[in-house]
């Protein structure tokens, strides 16, 4: 009997240690930092799909959270990391509302969409913002960024830097978001180097550093000398560095992982948007919106270039960037041909957001299949 | 498929298989002594993060490896204390260990995210042998940890089947009551091999963070601990078969990616499925007629001298 109690106590201890390690609020609620200056606290919550230490997607959102806390006085943030997608997330969202008294909750993965909507209906006086989905309500909006714009720019760099005219692309899943990125990147590559092709390898995972690295190695083995990626870890660039080739990152400036290979990276910059939303809610001016911001808003951008990128390439990218920001031109404006050479978007025609959000074909120059 | 590609696939099979091999060898030790440890994933993660932390602090990957071995062993000690010492349910304790290890490694690793390792295990080609066509690069074009795993496999096989302590250990796993009657200390034997299993799982983790990746990212094992557990069954608790099996598991992943890079249209999902189908087939074949070929008789059962 004593033994059973001891076992139970030990298991309980393990569980508590686990919970303690996994779900930590960003700050302890019991310590108001400067009560004299900021009497009124405004709590904001974040739900992450991965660990903040992934150096990729979730890390970028967490940078945005820290930016928000630094730039809006009186805001206190809470976050829960590694929340599984699906119905489970509802409990965590509710916890942020009930226990941490969050006025605004950001849920940062596609799979949180329905859960966010359900909780939003329960708390009509709070605001919920869901990233990368499409559902809305009176107190729920969604937001995302036009990542394809900086991807096009990173394609220009890759197209200029390749010598073998073969560029590898390590991609997670064949969903429209990823296909759109590959297409934008390839259009960028071919705008400066029509002979170059982009070879795609699917890993069927968002997060497996070793497998992503292996995928990059397989591309290097068939002669690719620049490796781009749509994954959540820096594995592909590390493979490029080991082979003495170049890499284009994603999500955040991953240059520290592979300094010799790092050309640039299309990156997320959520901070200013989080500030804007939270300020609007504080002022009472917030309205539900479906936000898809581009480079003009700064929500997506290009990481600083590596030292090997020559000045004329930097200038080329900068010019194109200004064209995109000014609205004079965008990536998916015709003429665009598909893999078979058929014109899919005619000269003078522009793809609509709806068409871009359901991309299911590759542009000319991509080697690979959507399956 | 050309020659260069074949070499590259086989080479990748060895690299991708090595972390699984270390962990599977460790699990064979524990299970042969009768202790089922489902905490492999957790032990690998804690090993990976400890190895990386020590390497960052000291600059030496060898000290890092030592740290990973110790950390993996300590994790297994928790399992041993619960399951052998207190006779808790081994499945529950193992699962708890995986959850615990995932959380603990994430917590410990916070300060070193994005920090490049000052030094890692690099490829060291074996002189002369590395020049043999095909076999040279595939077998002898790796880092020290891979060579250590080569030596470990026959050593463990010899220990298991050709030495007295190995026989004692197997006796404890097959029939602890009989072993006890023979004068073997069942509790101590199980403690020792469970911890040894954790040490090897730690080595598997260190391979990921110090040689393969080499960096620390949360949850970087991505399920390899579970593959190792499946591999032990696949291998019929035999280190030699585990070697072949881990390269098969690793090779199928490498093959799936390389086939895509060459441009052949075989669905990648299909290829990722193959190792698991093999495991199920082996299970089917080996359990036909109610017999469990190779599985230690007392696997998963706590031993109590009074028999309850």
XYZ file of C-alpha atoms in Angstrom:
679
model
C 0.000 0.000 0.000
C 2.757 2.418 0.982
C 4.486 1.447 -2.208
C 1.460 2.335 -4.301
C 1.218 5.724 -2.658
C 4.892 6.323 -3.351
C 4.410 5.363 -7.008
C 1.432 7.660 -7.305
C 3.357 10.501 -5.701
C 6.316 10.040 -8.039
C 4.134 9.919 -11.146
C 2.310 13.025 -9.947
C 5.648 14.756 -9.456
C 6.683 13.840 -13.005
C 3.433 15.177 -14.398
C 3.754 18.400 -12.486
C 7.303 18.898 -13.694
C 6.072 18.334 -17.228
C 3.223 20.781 -16.982
C 5.562 23.285 -15.384
C 8.066 22.961 -18.208
C 5.525 23.121 -21.009
C 2.981 25.736 -20.183
C 4.551 28.765 -18.691
C 2.880 32.141 -18.927
C 5.233 34.747 -20.305
C 5.113 36.578 -17.011
C 3.848 35.551 -13.658
C 0.439 37.131 -13.043
C 1.268 37.843 -9.402
C 3.984 40.395 -10.137
C 2.682 43.696 -11.453
C 5.905 45.264 -12.722
C 5.187 48.967 -12.356
C 1.904 49.427 -10.549
C 2.371 53.158 -10.133
C 2.758 53.902 -13.834
C 0.391 51.342 -15.322
C -2.616 50.812 -13.143
C -4.709 49.202 -15.881
C -3.466 46.012 -17.459
C -4.547 44.812 -20.836
C -3.910 41.089 -21.251
C -3.270 39.483 -24.626
C -2.959 35.740 -25.211
C -1.210 33.647 -27.873
C -1.734 30.005 -28.835
C 1.247 28.425 -30.626
C 1.273 25.161 -32.567
C 4.979 24.491 -32.014
C 7.626 25.242 -29.421
C 8.925 28.837 -29.351
C 12.338 27.264 -29.791
C 11.649 25.966 -33.292
C 13.637 28.847 -34.831
C 10.897 29.076 -37.442
C 7.149 29.652 -37.565
C 6.329 29.782 -33.851
C 9.549 31.611 -33.066
C 8.523 34.347 -35.512
C 5.117 34.718 -33.829
C 6.794 34.884 -30.445
C 9.043 37.690 -31.678
C 5.825 39.499 -32.601
C 4.456 38.907 -29.101
C 7.584 40.356 -27.498
C 7.447 43.341 -29.859
C 3.838 43.932 -28.816
C 4.692 43.867 -25.125
C 7.591 46.270 -25.629
C 5.712 48.755 -27.796
C 2.279 49.059 -26.220
C 2.394 50.244 -22.596
C 0.102 48.374 -20.240
C -0.061 45.222 -22.360
C 0.774 41.972 -20.665
C 1.084 38.825 -22.791
C 0.526 35.156 -22.097
C 1.270 32.252 -24.388
C 0.782 28.501 -24.560
C 3.153 26.612 -26.843
C 2.953 23.214 -28.569
C -0.849 23.137 -28.543
C -2.177 20.295 -30.708
C -4.426 21.323 -33.583
C -8.066 20.312 -33.358
C -10.672 20.406 -30.610
C -8.066 20.330 -27.823
C -7.075 23.912 -28.477
C -10.456 25.166 -27.231
C -9.519 24.367 -23.661
C -6.301 26.350 -23.918
C -8.009 29.330 -25.537
C -10.685 29.290 -22.835
C -7.974 29.124 -20.196
C -6.353 32.265 -21.582
C -9.712 34.028 -21.463
C -10.886 32.779 -18.065
C -7.728 32.484 -15.988
C -5.442 35.037 -17.597
C -8.284 37.422 -18.424
C -7.027 38.004 -21.970
C -8.993 40.593 -23.926
C -7.478 39.526 -27.233
C -6.337 36.034 -28.196
C -4.232 35.238 -31.278
C -4.331 31.620 -32.464
C -1.459 30.994 -34.826
C -2.083 27.868 -36.848
C -4.600 26.789 -39.476
C -5.903 23.888 -37.368
C -7.058 26.228 -34.586
C -9.719 27.776 -36.820
C -12.857 25.929 -35.684
C -11.779 25.880 -32.046
C -11.238 29.626 -32.117
C -14.661 30.164 -33.659
C -16.363 28.031 -30.994
C -14.713 29.891 -28.134
C -15.382 33.247 -29.822
C -19.118 32.509 -29.729
C -18.894 31.861 -25.961
C -17.165 35.159 -25.186
C -18.727 37.895 -27.346
C -16.940 40.638 -25.376
C -13.441 39.381 -26.272
C -11.602 39.564 -29.586
C -10.149 36.516 -31.323
C -7.718 36.624 -34.231
C -6.915 33.469 -36.185
C -3.856 33.176 -38.408
C -3.965 31.602 -41.895
C -7.628 30.555 -41.934
C -10.790 31.943 -43.535
C -13.611 31.865 -40.935
C -14.888 35.011 -39.236
C -17.477 36.173 -36.712
C -18.620 39.399 -35.033
C -15.654 39.190 -32.648
C -13.273 37.061 -34.693
C -11.049 38.027 -37.583
C -8.326 36.272 -39.525
C -4.937 37.406 -40.746
C -2.063 36.234 -42.911
C 0.704 37.686 -45.043
C 1.521 37.666 -48.741
C 4.654 35.628 -48.247
C 4.808 35.031 -51.990
C 6.125 38.569 -52.491
C 9.414 38.178 -50.579
C 9.640 34.622 -51.930
C 9.722 36.056 -55.453
C 12.524 38.401 -54.368
C 14.499 35.549 -52.811
C 14.058 33.729 -56.132
C 15.829 36.598 -57.901
C 18.799 36.162 -55.571
C 18.841 32.380 -56.097
C 18.554 32.747 -59.878
C 21.542 35.099 -59.919
C 23.701 32.993 -57.589
C 23.238 29.551 -59.156
C 25.990 28.266 -61.414
C 24.519 24.874 -62.278
C 21.124 26.440 -63.115
C 19.552 23.825 -60.860
C 17.872 25.059 -57.696
C 16.439 22.740 -55.044
C 13.320 23.423 -53.003
C 12.547 21.409 -49.864
C 8.785 21.626 -49.356
C 6.536 20.368 -46.559
C 3.060 19.550 -47.914
C 1.431 20.038 -51.308
C -1.149 22.572 -50.087
C -1.958 25.831 -51.922
C 0.145 27.942 -49.536
C 3.285 25.935 -50.303
C 2.538 25.621 -54.037
C 2.039 29.393 -54.216
C 5.433 29.887 -52.566
C 7.189 27.533 -54.988
C 5.561 29.279 -57.947
C 6.480 32.750 -56.727
C 10.056 31.659 -56.047
C 10.350 30.046 -59.486
C 8.974 33.139 -61.241
C 11.614 35.163 -59.388
C 14.374 32.755 -60.427
C 13.295 32.723 -64.087
C 12.896 36.508 -64.247
C 16.689 36.814 -64.084
C 17.761 33.359 -65.293
C 15.348 31.745 -67.788
C 17.579 28.661 -68.095
C 17.327 27.732 -64.416
C 14.865 25.170 -63.076
C 13.530 24.567 -59.574
C 13.411 20.969 -58.373
C 10.878 20.181 -55.624
C 11.124 17.435 -52.982
C 8.214 16.908 -50.570
C 9.052 15.841 -47.009
C 5.458 15.413 -45.771
C 6.398 17.019 -42.467
C 6.592 20.603 -41.178
C 9.040 19.843 -38.446
C 11.801 17.244 -38.666
C 15.244 18.872 -38.879
C 17.041 15.650 -39.794
C 14.612 14.666 -42.544
C 14.584 18.160 -44.020
C 18.357 18.066 -44.100
C 18.248 14.695 -45.807
C 15.851 16.064 -48.424
C 18.249 18.928 -49.131
C 21.122 16.443 -49.461
C 19.149 14.503 -52.051
C 18.758 17.710 -54.070
C 22.438 18.570 -53.716
C 23.271 15.062 -54.937
C 21.531 15.686 -58.262
C 23.444 18.901 -58.877
C 21.407 21.665 -57.217
C 23.646 24.443 -55.895
C 21.082 26.675 -54.170
C 18.592 25.180 -51.681
C 15.381 26.996 -50.832
C 12.780 25.697 -48.412
C 9.271 25.855 -47.006
C 9.741 24.079 -43.688
C 9.886 25.118 -40.056
C 13.554 24.371 -39.276
C 16.929 25.437 -40.699
C 17.909 21.847 -41.638
C 18.022 22.471 -45.418
C 20.406 25.436 -45.154
C 22.694 23.430 -42.898
C 22.921 20.740 -45.555
C 23.748 23.430 -48.134
C 26.485 24.846 -45.923
C 28.067 21.435 -45.377
C 28.166 20.887 -49.137
C 29.668 24.350 -49.685
C 26.549 25.534 -51.541
C 24.003 28.293 -50.918
C 20.713 28.265 -49.061
C 17.616 30.461 -48.826
C 15.873 30.290 -45.442
C 12.292 30.873 -44.393
C 10.256 32.199 -41.440
C 13.021 34.090 -39.694
C 16.587 35.178 -40.290
C 18.234 31.772 -39.877
C 21.690 33.023 -40.809
C 23.222 31.958 -37.491
C 22.521 28.309 -38.311
C 24.350 28.380 -41.634
C 26.262 31.684 -41.965
C 28.349 30.587 -44.968
C 25.347 29.426 -46.987
C 22.774 32.068 -46.039
C 21.832 34.203 -49.068
C 18.649 35.665 -47.598
C 15.252 34.471 -46.342
C 11.645 35.547 -46.773
C 10.587 36.317 -43.203
C 7.512 37.060 -41.132
C 7.324 40.265 -39.155
C 4.165 39.950 -37.070
C 5.007 42.562 -34.418
C 3.658 45.753 -36.054
C 0.412 43.999 -37.003
C -0.122 42.712 -33.453
C 0.444 46.251 -32.175
C -2.099 47.629 -34.639
C -4.792 45.071 -33.721
C -4.314 45.416 -29.968
C -4.323 49.223 -30.142
C -7.538 49.130 -32.184
C -9.189 46.888 -29.606
C -8.012 49.168 -26.773
C -9.405 52.238 -28.589
C -12.645 50.462 -29.381
C -12.116 50.931 -33.130
C -11.526 47.255 -33.941
C -13.778 45.572 -36.500
C -13.601 41.966 -37.690
C -11.442 41.733 -40.802
C -9.867 39.202 -43.126
C -6.388 40.619 -43.404
C -3.899 39.497 -46.039
C -1.086 42.004 -45.834
C 1.905 42.301 -48.118
C 5.321 43.906 -48.212
C 3.775 47.371 -48.213
C 2.590 46.734 -44.637
C 5.897 45.183 -43.615
C 4.251 42.008 -42.297
C 6.453 40.023 -44.694
C 9.976 41.013 -45.632
C 13.378 39.767 -46.716
C 16.099 38.976 -44.170
C 19.443 40.810 -44.575
C 21.616 39.435 -47.395
C 24.657 37.262 -46.802
C 28.050 38.827 -47.599
C 28.388 36.791 -50.823
C 25.448 38.526 -52.527
C 26.881 41.159 -54.923
C 25.641 44.747 -54.912
C 24.027 44.631 -58.362
C 21.809 41.728 -57.224
C 20.869 43.631 -54.075
C 19.917 46.610 -56.220
C 17.833 44.443 -58.546
C 15.924 43.048 -55.567
C 15.498 46.468 -53.992
C 14.027 47.896 -57.225
C 11.566 45.028 -57.543
C 10.648 45.384 -53.870
C 9.790 49.056 -54.379
C 7.645 48.104 -57.393
C 5.708 45.645 -55.238
C 5.368 48.073 -52.322
C 4.127 50.883 -54.586
C 1.517 48.540 -56.051
C 2.794 49.080 -59.601
C 3.330 45.375 -60.070
C 2.709 42.093 -58.272
C 4.032 38.545 -58.600
C 1.074 36.771 -60.156
C 0.335 39.184 -62.966
C 0.322 37.667 -66.450
C 1.697 36.307 -68.612
C 2.256 33.107 -66.610
C 2.684 29.661 -68.168
C 2.208 26.331 -66.417
C 4.583 23.344 -66.526
C 3.264 22.185 -69.905
C 3.924 25.608 -71.411
C 0.245 26.529 -71.621
C -0.566 30.161 -70.778
C -2.671 30.117 -67.602
C -2.685 33.825 -66.842
C -2.783 35.988 -69.962
C -0.812 39.187 -70.442
C -2.502 42.044 -68.623
C -4.514 39.665 -66.442
C -4.058 39.484 -62.649
C -4.714 36.420 -60.517
C -7.399 37.079 -57.926
C -6.835 36.366 -54.230
C -9.260 33.485 -54.534
C -7.232 31.923 -57.355
C -4.003 32.376 -55.423
C -5.491 30.808 -52.293
C -6.410 27.657 -54.202
C -3.252 27.220 -56.313
C -3.050 23.652 -57.591
C -0.663 23.890 -60.547
C 3.039 24.651 -60.979
C 4.425 27.404 -63.178
C 6.886 26.735 -65.983
C 10.360 25.959 -64.659
C 9.288 23.844 -61.679
C 10.428 20.220 -61.779
C 8.189 18.080 -59.636
C 4.575 17.044 -59.232
C 1.775 18.047 -56.911
C 0.542 14.864 -55.389
C 19.131 5.216 -61.095
C 22.823 5.765 -61.529
C 25.818 4.791 -59.489
C 26.365 8.108 -57.682
C 22.762 8.108 -56.599
C 22.951 4.540 -55.294
C 26.042 5.418 -53.242
C 24.352 8.511 -51.889
C 21.229 6.574 -50.871
C 23.195 3.871 -49.071
C 25.378 6.437 -47.350
C 22.298 8.319 -46.196
C 20.745 5.063 -44.988
C 23.667 4.578 -42.597
C 23.557 8.169 -41.287
C 19.791 8.189 -40.906
C 19.835 4.733 -39.331
C 22.526 5.397 -36.728
C 20.460 7.336 -34.127
C 17.747 4.692 -34.387
C 20.357 1.939 -34.088
C 21.821 3.317 -30.839
C 18.375 3.666 -29.293
C 17.253 0.226 -30.479
C 20.383 -1.449 -29.086
C 19.663 0.197 -25.753
C 16.060 -0.943 -25.820
C 17.185 -4.499 -26.649
C 19.317 -4.494 -23.488
C 16.448 -3.306 -21.299
C 13.864 -5.610 -22.847
C 16.171 -8.628 -22.769
C 16.301 -8.103 -19.010
C 12.507 -7.946 -18.980
C 11.967 -4.198 -18.709
C 9.855 -2.578 -21.413
C 10.878 1.077 -21.659
C 8.626 3.225 -23.836
C 10.516 6.332 -22.727
C 13.089 6.045 -25.539
C 11.898 9.223 -27.235
C 12.211 11.175 -23.975
C 15.616 9.732 -23.155
C 16.894 10.542 -26.656
C 15.675 14.135 -26.365
C 17.284 14.660 -22.973
C 20.455 13.040 -24.306
C 20.422 15.306 -27.357
C 19.965 18.507 -25.368
C 22.493 17.532 -22.676
C 25.079 16.620 -25.277
C 24.550 19.917 -27.039
C 24.641 21.975 -23.816
C 27.876 20.382 -22.640
C 29.446 20.837 -26.080
C 28.505 24.518 -26.129
C 29.936 25.054 -22.630
C 33.152 23.041 -23.042
C 33.748 23.115 -26.788
C 34.337 19.382 -26.910
C 31.843 17.048 -28.602
C 33.387 14.102 -26.740
C 32.524 15.673 -23.383
C 29.118 16.418 -24.898
C 28.703 12.760 -25.756
C 29.647 11.866 -22.184
C 27.020 14.293 -20.911
C 24.417 12.715 -23.180
C 25.273 9.226 -21.942
C 24.978 10.304 -18.301
C 21.713 12.165 -18.938
C 20.168 9.226 -20.808
C 21.241 6.906 -17.999
C 19.712 9.152 -15.335
C 16.424 9.278 -17.223
C 16.385 5.479 -17.407
C 17.169 5.348 -13.702
C 13.811 7.021 -13.020
C 12.117 4.299 -15.040
C 14.101 1.573 -13.268
C 13.300 3.002 -9.853
C 9.586 3.085 -10.674
C 9.294 -0.242 -12.476
C 11.928 -2.404 -10.847
C 12.168 -0.822 -7.432
C 8.482 -0.029 -6.960
C 7.027 -2.492 -9.513
C 4.931 0.154 -11.225
C 3.306 -0.505 -14.565
C 6.079 -0.352 -17.165
C 3.916 0.980 -19.991
C 2.592 3.878 -17.938
C 5.985 4.781 -16.527
C 7.597 4.643 -19.985
C 4.978 6.913 -21.499
C 5.379 9.320 -18.585
C 9.128 9.295 -19.186
C 8.644 10.298 -22.817
C 6.333 13.168 -21.855
C 8.687 14.223 -19.084
C 11.741 14.075 -21.368
C 10.013 16.123 -24.064
C 9.173 18.883 -21.582
C 12.478 18.762 -19.732
C 14.601 18.880 -22.886
C 12.616 21.845 -24.215
C 13.130 23.660 -20.929
C 16.851 22.894 -20.680
C 17.451 23.782 -24.316
C 15.917 27.292 -24.224
C 19.260 29.113 -23.823
C 21.015 27.348 -26.719
C 18.406 27.699 -29.450
C 20.044 29.136 -32.537
C 23.484 28.830 -30.964
C 25.849 27.083 -33.376
C 27.849 24.231 -31.855
C 31.506 25.260 -31.401
C 32.626 21.838 -32.566
C 30.819 18.742 -33.808
C 31.557 15.199 -34.930
C 32.819 15.539 -38.488
C 33.275 12.957 -41.182
C 36.554 11.107 -40.778
C 37.319 8.805 -43.665
C 39.059 5.586 -42.733
C 42.386 5.515 -44.609
C 42.650 2.956 -47.451
C 39.239 1.417 -46.684
C 37.413 4.582 -47.731
C 38.871 4.206 -51.242
C 37.107 0.907 -51.918
C 34.467 1.572 -54.570
C 30.904 1.711 -53.209
C 31.676 0.154 -49.790
C 34.290 2.828 -49.065
C 32.036 5.885 -48.974
C 28.984 3.961 -47.758
C 30.607 2.203 -44.801
C 33.803 4.126 -44.091
C 32.896 7.725 -44.944
C 31.281 8.716 -41.635
C 32.012 10.229 -38.241
C 33.360 8.517 -35.110
C 29.912 7.895 -33.632
C 28.957 5.730 -36.609
C 32.156 3.697 -36.234
C 31.396 3.266 -32.533
C 27.966 1.903 -33.442
C 29.632 -0.603 -35.829
C 31.743 -1.931 -32.976
C 28.871 -1.904 -30.527
C 26.689 -4.279 -32.548
C 28.966 -7.371 -32.593
C 30.111 -6.575 -29.054
C 26.545 -6.638 -27.761
C 25.742 -9.758 -29.751
C 28.762 -11.521 -28.260
C 27.837 -10.320 -24.789
C 24.245 -11.512 -25.103
C 24.872 -14.956 -26.536
C 28.422 -15.900 -25.601
C 29.101 -14.625 -22.062
C 27.897 -15.575 -18.624
C 26.566 -12.131 -17.631
C 24.688 -12.057 -20.937
C 23.146 -15.417 -20.160
C 22.144 -14.204 -16.690
C 20.555 -11.138 -18.188
C 18.533 -13.185 -20.661
C 17.510 -15.555 -17.872
C 16.182 -12.611 -15.895
C 14.155 -11.508 -18.904
C 12.849 -15.001 -19.694
C 12.078 -16.383 -16.282
C 12.993 -14.180 -13.343
C 11.800 -16.739 -10.774
C 14.166 -19.371 -12.164
C 16.976 -16.844 -12.387
C 16.327 -15.848 -8.802
C 16.469 -19.477 -7.734
C 19.824 -19.726 -9.538
C 21.105 -16.962 -7.298
C 20.998 -14.096 -9.789
C 19.934 -10.780 -8.309
C 16.924 -9.985 -10.502
C 16.444 -6.434 -9.239
C 20.037 -5.361 -9.749
C 20.261 -6.996 -13.170
C 17.181 -5.127 -14.333
C 18.434 -1.848 -12.867
C 21.769 -2.174 -14.630
C 20.416 -2.995 -18.099
C 17.608 -0.454 -17.964
C 20.157 2.245 -17.180
C 22.522 0.892 -19.859
C 19.613 1.125 -22.292
C 19.114 4.761 -21.337
C 22.810 5.445 -21.854
C 22.556 4.142 -25.428
C 19.348 6.107 -26.074
C 21.296 9.175 -24.899
C 23.978 8.320 -27.466
C 21.293 8.187 -30.160
C 20.123 11.645 -29.120
C 23.696 12.959 -29.100
C 24.140 11.667 -32.631
C 21.234 13.848 -33.735
C 22.335 17.025 -31.975
C 26.111 16.681 -32.409
C 26.611 14.912 -35.726
C 23.489 14.651 -37.848
C 21.751 18.014 -37.485
C 24.122 19.296 -35.693
C 22.147 21.761 -33.639
C 19.528 21.772 -30.918
C 15.868 22.244 -31.802
C 12.976 21.310 -29.559
C 11.520 17.888 -30.234
C 14.185 17.225 -32.840
C 13.948 13.437 -32.557
C 10.592 13.706 -34.387
C 9.413 10.217 -33.426
C 12.689 8.318 -33.912
C 12.445 6.927 -30.376
C 9.188 5.227 -31.301
C 10.695 3.826 -34.482
C 13.465 2.355 -32.305
C 10.872 0.640 -30.113
C 9.231 -0.849 -33.206
C 12.614 -1.839 -34.569
C 13.357 -3.972 -31.505
C 10.343 -6.133 -32.315
C 11.265 -6.113 -36.000
C 14.748 -7.308 -35.067
C 13.473 -10.085 -32.823
C 15.566 -8.660 -29.931
C 18.772 -9.443 -31.840
C 21.469 -6.715 -32.198
C 22.635 -7.973 -35.608
C 19.167 -7.801 -37.114
C 18.695 -4.410 -35.459
C 21.681 -3.131 -37.441
C 20.147 -4.235 -40.730
C 16.725 -3.003 -39.645
C 17.831 0.484 -38.662
C 19.610 0.972 -42.006
C 16.478 -0.277 -43.727
C 14.315 2.222 -41.815
C 16.826 5.001 -42.491
C 17.284 3.972 -46.104
C 13.603 3.998 -46.964
C 13.399 7.649 -45.866
C 16.478 8.573 -47.869
C 15.202 6.609 -50.851
C 11.836 8.375 -50.833
C 13.464 11.809 -50.950
C 16.058 10.884 -53.570
C 13.569 9.240 -55.877
C 11.695 12.547 -55.913
C 14.862 14.525 -56.594
C 15.591 12.344 -59.621
C 12.078 12.879 -60.857
C 10.438 9.463 -60.686
C 6.802 9.522 -59.720
C 6.361 7.168 -56.797
C 4.147 8.695 -54.098
C 6.402 9.660 -51.186
C 3.680 8.689 -48.718
C 3.885 5.123 -50.005
C 7.626 4.909 -49.403
C 7.410 6.374 -45.890
C 4.879 3.661 -45.100
C 7.117 0.707 -46.042
C 9.146 0.245 -42.829
C 5.985 0.061 -40.756
C 4.446 -2.490 -43.084
C 7.577 -4.613 -42.637
C 7.206 -4.343 -38.873
C 3.586 -5.489 -39.003
C 4.504 -8.372 -41.332
C 7.291 -9.497 -39.031
C 4.889 -9.328 -36.094
C 2.360 -11.416 -38.005
C 4.890 -14.040 -39.026
C 6.594 -14.266 -35.653
C 3.388 -14.599 -33.629
C 1.779 -17.248 -35.824
C 0.421 -20.129 -33.796
C 0.518 -18.169 -30.588
C 4.319 -18.240 -30.309
C 6.303 -15.090 -29.686
C 9.613 -15.671 -31.405
C 12.390 -13.843 -29.631
C 10.310 -11.879 -27.165
C 11.658 -12.313 -23.647
C 9.154 -14.351 -21.647
C 8.830 -11.941 -18.752
C 8.905 -8.744 -20.821
C 6.831 -6.045 -19.209
C 6.141 -8.012 -16.042
C 7.289 -6.823 -12.653
C 8.999 -9.482 -10.573
C 8.076 -10.098 -6.989
C 9.641 -12.996 -5.108
C 6.403 -13.748 -3.260
C 4.668 -13.995 -6.620
C 2.147 -11.199 -6.436
